[in-house]
mmCIF file of C-alpha atoms in Angstrom:
data_model
loop_
_atom_site.group_PDB
_atom_site.id
_atom_site.type_symbol
_atom_site.label_atom_id
_atom_site.label_comp_id
_atom_site.label_asym_id
_atom_site.label_seq_id
_atom_site.Cartn_x
_atom_site.Cartn_y
_atom_site.Cartn_z
ATOM 1 C CA MET A 4 0.133 0.014 0.139
ATOM 2 C CA LYS A 5 2.880 2.300 0.983
ATOM 3 C CA GLN A 6 4.642 1.575 -2.252
ATOM 4 C CA LYS A 7 1.390 2.318 -4.145
ATOM 5 C CA LYS A 8 1.036 5.690 -2.474
ATOM 6 C CA GLY A 9 4.809 6.622 -3.078
ATOM 7 C CA LEU A 10 4.286 5.863 -6.637
ATOM 8 C CA ILE A 11 1.358 8.130 -6.935
ATOM 9 C CA ILE A 12 3.015 10.931 -5.160
ATOM 10 C CA LEU A 13 5.994 10.479 -7.628
ATOM 11 C CA LEU A 14 3.742 10.641 -10.640
ATOM 12 C CA ALA A 15 2.056 13.760 -9.301
ATOM 13 C CA VAL A 16 5.413 15.320 -8.767
ATOM 14 C CA LEU A 17 6.465 14.491 -12.344
ATOM 15 C CA LEU A 18 3.260 15.801 -13.521
ATOM 16 C CA VAL A 19 3.703 19.081 -11.942
ATOM 17 C CA LEU A 20 7.346 19.310 -13.097
ATOM 18 C CA CYS A 21 6.055 18.646 -16.573
ATOM 19 C CA ILE A 22 3.402 21.513 -16.335
ATOM 20 C CA VAL A 23 6.069 23.827 -15.007
ATOM 21 C CA TYR A 24 8.597 22.913 -17.812
ATOM 22 C CA PHE A 25 6.078 23.390 -20.581
ATOM 23 C CA ALA A 26 4.879 26.599 -18.926
ATOM 24 C CA LEU A 27 8.288 28.094 -18.775
ATOM 25 C CA ARG A 28 8.980 27.016 -22.413
ATOM 26 C CA SER A 29 5.926 28.802 -23.666
ATOM 27 C CA TYR A 30 6.747 31.771 -21.784
ATOM 28 C CA ASN A 31 10.413 31.988 -22.942
ATOM 29 C CA GLN A 32 9.017 31.410 -26.429
ATOM 30 C CA SER A 33 6.427 34.212 -25.979
ATOM 31 C CA GLN A 34 9.197 36.467 -24.793
ATOM 32 C CA LYS A 35 11.571 35.662 -27.707
ATOM 33 C CA GLU A 36 8.907 36.441 -30.330
ATOM 34 C CA ALA A 37 7.970 39.655 -28.438
ATOM 35 C CA GLU A 38 11.506 40.829 -28.601
ATOM 36 C CA GLN A 39 11.718 39.904 -32.338
ATOM 37 C CA ALA A 40 8.659 41.810 -32.988
ATOM 38 C CA LYS A 41 9.907 45.020 -31.157
ATOM 39 C CA ALA A 42 13.131 44.625 -32.988
ATOM 40 C CA GLU A 43 11.252 44.569 -36.358
ATOM 41 C CA ALA A 44 9.179 47.379 -35.448
ATOM 42 C CA GLU A 45 12.256 49.649 -34.503
ATOM 43 C CA LYS A 46 13.804 48.646 -37.776
ATOM 44 C CA ILE A 47 14.290 51.779 -40.238
ATOM 45 C CA GLN A 48 14.486 50.230 -43.589
ATOM 46 C CA VAL A 49 15.912 52.935 -46.042
ATOM 47 C CA VAL A 50 16.981 50.924 -48.935
ATOM 48 C CA ASP A 51 15.337 47.529 -49.988
ATOM 49 C CA ILE A 52 16.275 46.746 -53.777
ATOM 50 C CA GLU A 53 15.538 43.157 -54.740
ATOM 51 C CA ASN A 54 17.968 41.474 -56.899
ATOM 52 C CA PRO A 55 20.334 44.084 -57.651
ATOM 53 C CA VAL A 56 21.804 44.025 -61.235
ATOM 54 C CA GLU A 57 23.718 47.148 -61.663
ATOM 55 C CA ILE A 58 25.858 49.015 -58.786
ATOM 56 C CA THR A 59 27.963 52.252 -59.255
ATOM 57 C CA TYR A 60 29.747 53.715 -56.338
ATOM 58 C CA SER A 61 32.195 56.795 -56.591
ATOM 59 C CA SER A 62 34.271 58.453 -53.741
ATOM 60 C CA GLU A 63 35.244 62.147 -53.170
ATOM 61 C CA ASP A 64 38.503 61.655 -54.506
ATOM 62 C CA GLY A 65 37.055 60.975 -58.053
ATOM 63 C CA SER A 66 37.455 57.150 -58.203
ATOM 64 C CA SER A 67 34.561 55.124 -59.238
ATOM 65 C CA VAL A 68 33.542 51.439 -60.063
ATOM 66 C CA SER A 69 30.368 50.414 -62.107
ATOM 67 C CA LEU A 70 29.410 46.859 -61.928
ATOM 68 C CA VAL A 71 26.955 44.930 -64.082
ATOM 69 C CA LYS A 72 25.277 41.625 -63.554
ATOM 70 C CA GLU A 73 24.550 39.496 -66.635
ATOM 71 C CA ASP A 74 23.695 35.694 -66.689
ATOM 72 C CA ASP A 75 24.388 35.556 -62.800
ATOM 73 C CA THR A 76 27.769 36.906 -63.248
ATOM 74 C CA TRP A 77 29.301 40.482 -62.026
ATOM 75 C CA HIS A 78 31.447 42.079 -64.387
ATOM 76 C CA LEU A 79 32.907 45.687 -64.816
ATOM 77 C CA LYS A 80 30.270 47.735 -66.874
ATOM 78 C CA ASP A 81 32.895 48.885 -69.476
ATOM 79 C CA ASP A 82 34.970 45.567 -69.425
ATOM 80 C CA THR A 83 33.026 41.962 -69.660
ATOM 81 C CA GLU A 84 36.290 40.175 -70.287
ATOM 82 C CA THR A 85 38.103 40.632 -66.777
ATOM 83 C CA ALA A 86 37.294 38.067 -64.271
ATOM 84 C CA LEU A 87 35.953 39.327 -61.021
ATOM 85 C CA VAL A 88 35.876 37.863 -57.442
ATOM 86 C CA GLN A 89 32.252 37.271 -57.321
ATOM 87 C CA ASP A 90 31.908 36.502 -53.710
ATOM 88 C CA THR A 91 33.202 40.070 -52.816
ATOM 89 C CA ILE A 92 30.841 41.781 -55.290
ATOM 90 C CA GLU A 93 28.007 39.810 -53.962
ATOM 91 C CA ASN A 94 28.755 41.051 -50.466
ATOM 92 C CA ILE A 95 28.936 44.541 -51.859
ATOM 93 C CA ALA A 96 25.360 43.953 -53.428
ATOM 94 C CA ASP A 97 23.915 42.478 -50.473
ATOM 95 C CA THR A 98 25.035 45.560 -48.148
ATOM 96 C CA VAL A 99 24.003 48.357 -50.705
ATOM 97 C CA SER A 100 20.665 46.918 -51.563
ATOM 98 C CA ASP A 101 19.644 46.066 -47.968
ATOM 99 C CA VAL A 102 20.267 49.230 -45.878
ATOM 100 C CA GLN A 103 18.880 49.811 -42.361
ATOM 101 C CA ALA A 104 19.498 52.911 -40.444
ATOM 102 C CA GLU A 105 20.590 52.966 -37.016
ATOM 103 C CA ARG A 106 18.409 55.975 -36.330
ATOM 104 C CA GLN A 107 16.876 59.022 -38.092
ATOM 105 C CA ILE A 108 17.861 62.310 -37.264
ATOM 106 C CA GLU A 109 14.836 64.575 -36.178
ATOM 107 C CA ASP A 110 14.817 68.066 -37.631
ATOM 108 C CA PRO A 111 18.006 67.900 -39.263
ATOM 109 C CA ASP A 112 20.511 70.752 -39.871
ATOM 110 C CA SER A 113 21.959 71.515 -43.270
ATOM 111 C CA LEU A 114 23.392 68.851 -45.285
ATOM 112 C CA GLU A 115 26.788 70.543 -44.904
ATOM 113 C CA SER A 116 26.462 69.808 -41.063
ATOM 114 C CA TYR A 117 26.608 66.047 -41.793
ATOM 115 C CA GLY A 118 29.185 66.135 -44.706
ATOM 116 C CA LEU A 119 26.311 65.236 -47.166
ATOM 117 C CA ASP A 120 26.627 68.373 -49.404
ATOM 118 C CA SER A 121 29.952 66.675 -50.635
ATOM 119 C CA PRO A 122 29.528 63.000 -50.039
ATOM 120 C CA ALA A 123 32.358 60.854 -49.162
ATOM 121 C CA TYR A 124 30.569 57.912 -51.191
ATOM 122 C CA THR A 125 27.874 58.048 -53.628
ATOM 123 C CA ILE A 126 26.218 54.810 -54.540
ATOM 124 C CA THR A 127 23.439 53.905 -57.062
ATOM 125 C CA VAL A 128 21.974 50.697 -57.195
ATOM 126 C CA THR A 129 19.403 49.256 -59.554
ATOM 127 C CA GLY A 130 17.278 46.305 -59.194
ATOM 128 C CA GLU A 131 16.214 43.654 -61.667
ATOM 129 C CA ASP A 132 12.797 45.240 -61.951
ATOM 130 C CA GLY A 133 14.345 48.654 -62.762
ATOM 131 C CA THR A 134 14.088 50.288 -59.403
ATOM 132 C CA THR A 135 16.845 52.506 -58.493
ATOM 133 C CA GLU A 136 18.115 54.147 -55.209
ATOM 134 C CA THR A 137 20.868 56.454 -54.759
ATOM 135 C CA ILE A 138 22.628 56.585 -51.297
ATOM 136 C CA TYR A 139 25.069 59.372 -50.024
ATOM 137 C CA ILE A 140 27.366 58.644 -47.234
ATOM 138 C CA GLY A 141 28.796 61.755 -45.330
ATOM 139 C CA ASP A 142 30.945 62.382 -41.958
ATOM 140 C CA GLY A 143 31.386 59.887 -39.229
ATOM 141 C CA ALA A 144 29.068 59.809 -36.330
ATOM 142 C CA ASP A 145 31.022 58.068 -33.564
ATOM 143 C CA SER A 146 30.995 54.366 -34.817
ATOM 144 C CA ASP A 147 28.587 55.087 -37.432
ATOM 145 C CA TYR A 148 28.164 57.334 -40.484
ATOM 146 C CA TYR A 149 25.579 60.027 -41.703
ATOM 147 C CA MET A 150 23.621 58.813 -44.540
ATOM 148 C CA THR A 151 20.947 60.230 -46.971
ATOM 149 C CA THR A 152 19.118 59.097 -50.095
ATOM 150 C CA GLY A 153 18.018 60.346 -53.278
ATOM 151 C CA ASP A 154 15.851 63.167 -52.293
ATOM 152 C CA LYS A 155 18.045 64.084 -49.414
ATOM 153 C CA GLU A 156 15.159 65.080 -47.296
ATOM 154 C CA ASN A 157 16.020 62.792 -44.521
ATOM 155 C CA VAL A 158 19.285 61.991 -42.616
ATOM 156 C CA TYR A 159 20.257 58.869 -41.002
ATOM 157 C CA THR A 160 22.982 57.398 -39.032
ATOM 158 C CA VAL A 161 24.045 53.883 -40.702
ATOM 159 C CA SER A 162 26.626 51.300 -39.425
ATOM 160 C CA SER A 163 30.223 51.632 -40.795
ATOM 161 C CA SER A 164 29.853 48.072 -42.455
ATOM 162 C CA LEU A 165 28.104 50.179 -45.473
ATOM 163 C CA PRO A 166 31.103 52.499 -46.278
ATOM 164 C CA ASN A 167 33.574 49.809 -45.270
ATOM 165 C CA VAL A 168 32.357 47.672 -48.072
ATOM 166 C CA LEU A 169 32.924 50.239 -50.626
ATOM 167 C CA GLU A 170 36.817 50.424 -49.782
ATOM 168 C CA MET A 171 37.299 48.342 -52.910
ATOM 169 C CA ASN A 172 38.768 49.562 -56.198
ATOM 170 C CA THR A 173 38.944 47.833 -59.617
ATOM 171 C CA ASP A 174 42.279 46.125 -58.904
ATOM 172 C CA ASN A 175 40.996 44.569 -55.544
ATOM 173 C CA LEU A 176 38.051 43.200 -57.205
ATOM 174 C CA LYS A 177 39.934 41.479 -60.082
ATOM 175 C CA GLU A 178 40.728 37.610 -59.691
ATOM 176 C CA GLU A 179 44.343 37.006 -59.070
ATOM 177 C CA GLU A 180 46.143 35.532 -62.437
ATOM 178 C CA THR A 181 47.394 32.117 -61.879
ATOM 179 C CA GLU A 182 48.734 31.490 -65.476
ATOM 180 C CA SER A 183 51.991 33.543 -64.965
ATOM 181 C CA THR A 184 52.507 31.747 -61.739
ATOM 182 C CA GLU A 185 52.172 28.384 -63.415
ATOM 183 C CA ASP A 186 54.224 29.417 -66.312
ATOM 184 C CA ASP A 187 57.107 30.505 -63.799
ATOM 185 C CA ALA A 188 56.754 27.219 -61.953
ATOM 186 C CA SER A 189 57.117 25.321 -65.223
ATOM 187 C CA ALA A 190 60.212 27.377 -66.107
ATOM 188 C CA ASP A 191 61.676 26.675 -62.778
ATOM 189 C CA ASP A 192 61.173 23.141 -63.114
ATOM 190 C CA SER A 193 62.698 22.996 -66.691
ATOM 191 C CA SER A 194 65.631 24.999 -65.371
ATOM 192 C CA SER A 195 66.134 22.493 -62.370
ATOM 193 C CA ASP A 196 66.060 19.569 -64.929
ATOM 194 C CA ASP A 197 68.611 21.351 -67.251
ATOM 195 C CA SER A 198 70.812 22.022 -64.381
ATOM 196 C CA THR A 199 70.580 18.365 -63.129
ATOM 197 C CA SER A 200 71.262 17.001 -66.598
ATOM 198 C CA GLY A 201 74.242 19.355 -67.027
ATOM 199 C CA GLU A 202 75.610 18.044 -63.668
ATOM 200 C CA GLU A 203 75.043 14.555 -64.747
ATOM 201 C CA SER A 204 76.936 15.229 -67.998
ATOM 202 C CA THR A 205 79.825 16.921 -66.272
ATOM 203 C CA ASP A 206 80.046 14.051 -63.965
ATOM 204 C CA THR A 207 80.128 11.346 -66.777
ATOM 205 C CA GLU A 208 82.795 13.431 -68.631
ATOM 206 C CA SER A 209 84.836 13.560 -65.484
ATOM 207 C CA GLY A 210 84.690 9.778 -65.194
ATOM 208 C CA SER A 211 85.627 9.202 -68.633
ATOM 209 C CA ASN A 212 88.956 11.507 -68.282
ATOM 210 C CA ASP A 213 89.780 9.656 -65.018
ATOM 211 C CA GLU A 214 89.895 6.393 -66.930
#
């Protein structure tokens, strides 16, 4: 009888523990969903271009890069022959086509106050559907940067990851050439073989003279 009573108590305890476990699990899930919803609501989506197919960015020093995507491959707009590092360009495309601001400046001063009258970077990105957006990057704002878009009506701060990804020139985007390296290696091997043959020939002649 005592064993039966103890088993019942044990089952009751297990039942209570299960109820508590699932209640806590449900609460944690609800909290997580609430936090995600809050973060989504606070997100400031400034640029949202789907399937970017053309990107042009220029810096205040006058340098510029224009990229076009055709047949799932990025190439320079004025040079379709030069092979480019596709992963690097896809990273640039993902960054400039999906821009979320850290915050929006309320009642902004003149563009000059943020370095946006003569932007450090000007970026134009075009989507597959023809949608085009222009982004201007100005002065630094602590760890972020000031930014505005085409109409320049609103001023935002944006993560430094946006201007940082643009610190690429045409040479950085080109794939490294491996043919010359392979040719040099072949030449070195040939030179080594010739040298070895020459040494063997010398040794043979020396042996003949000794005899």
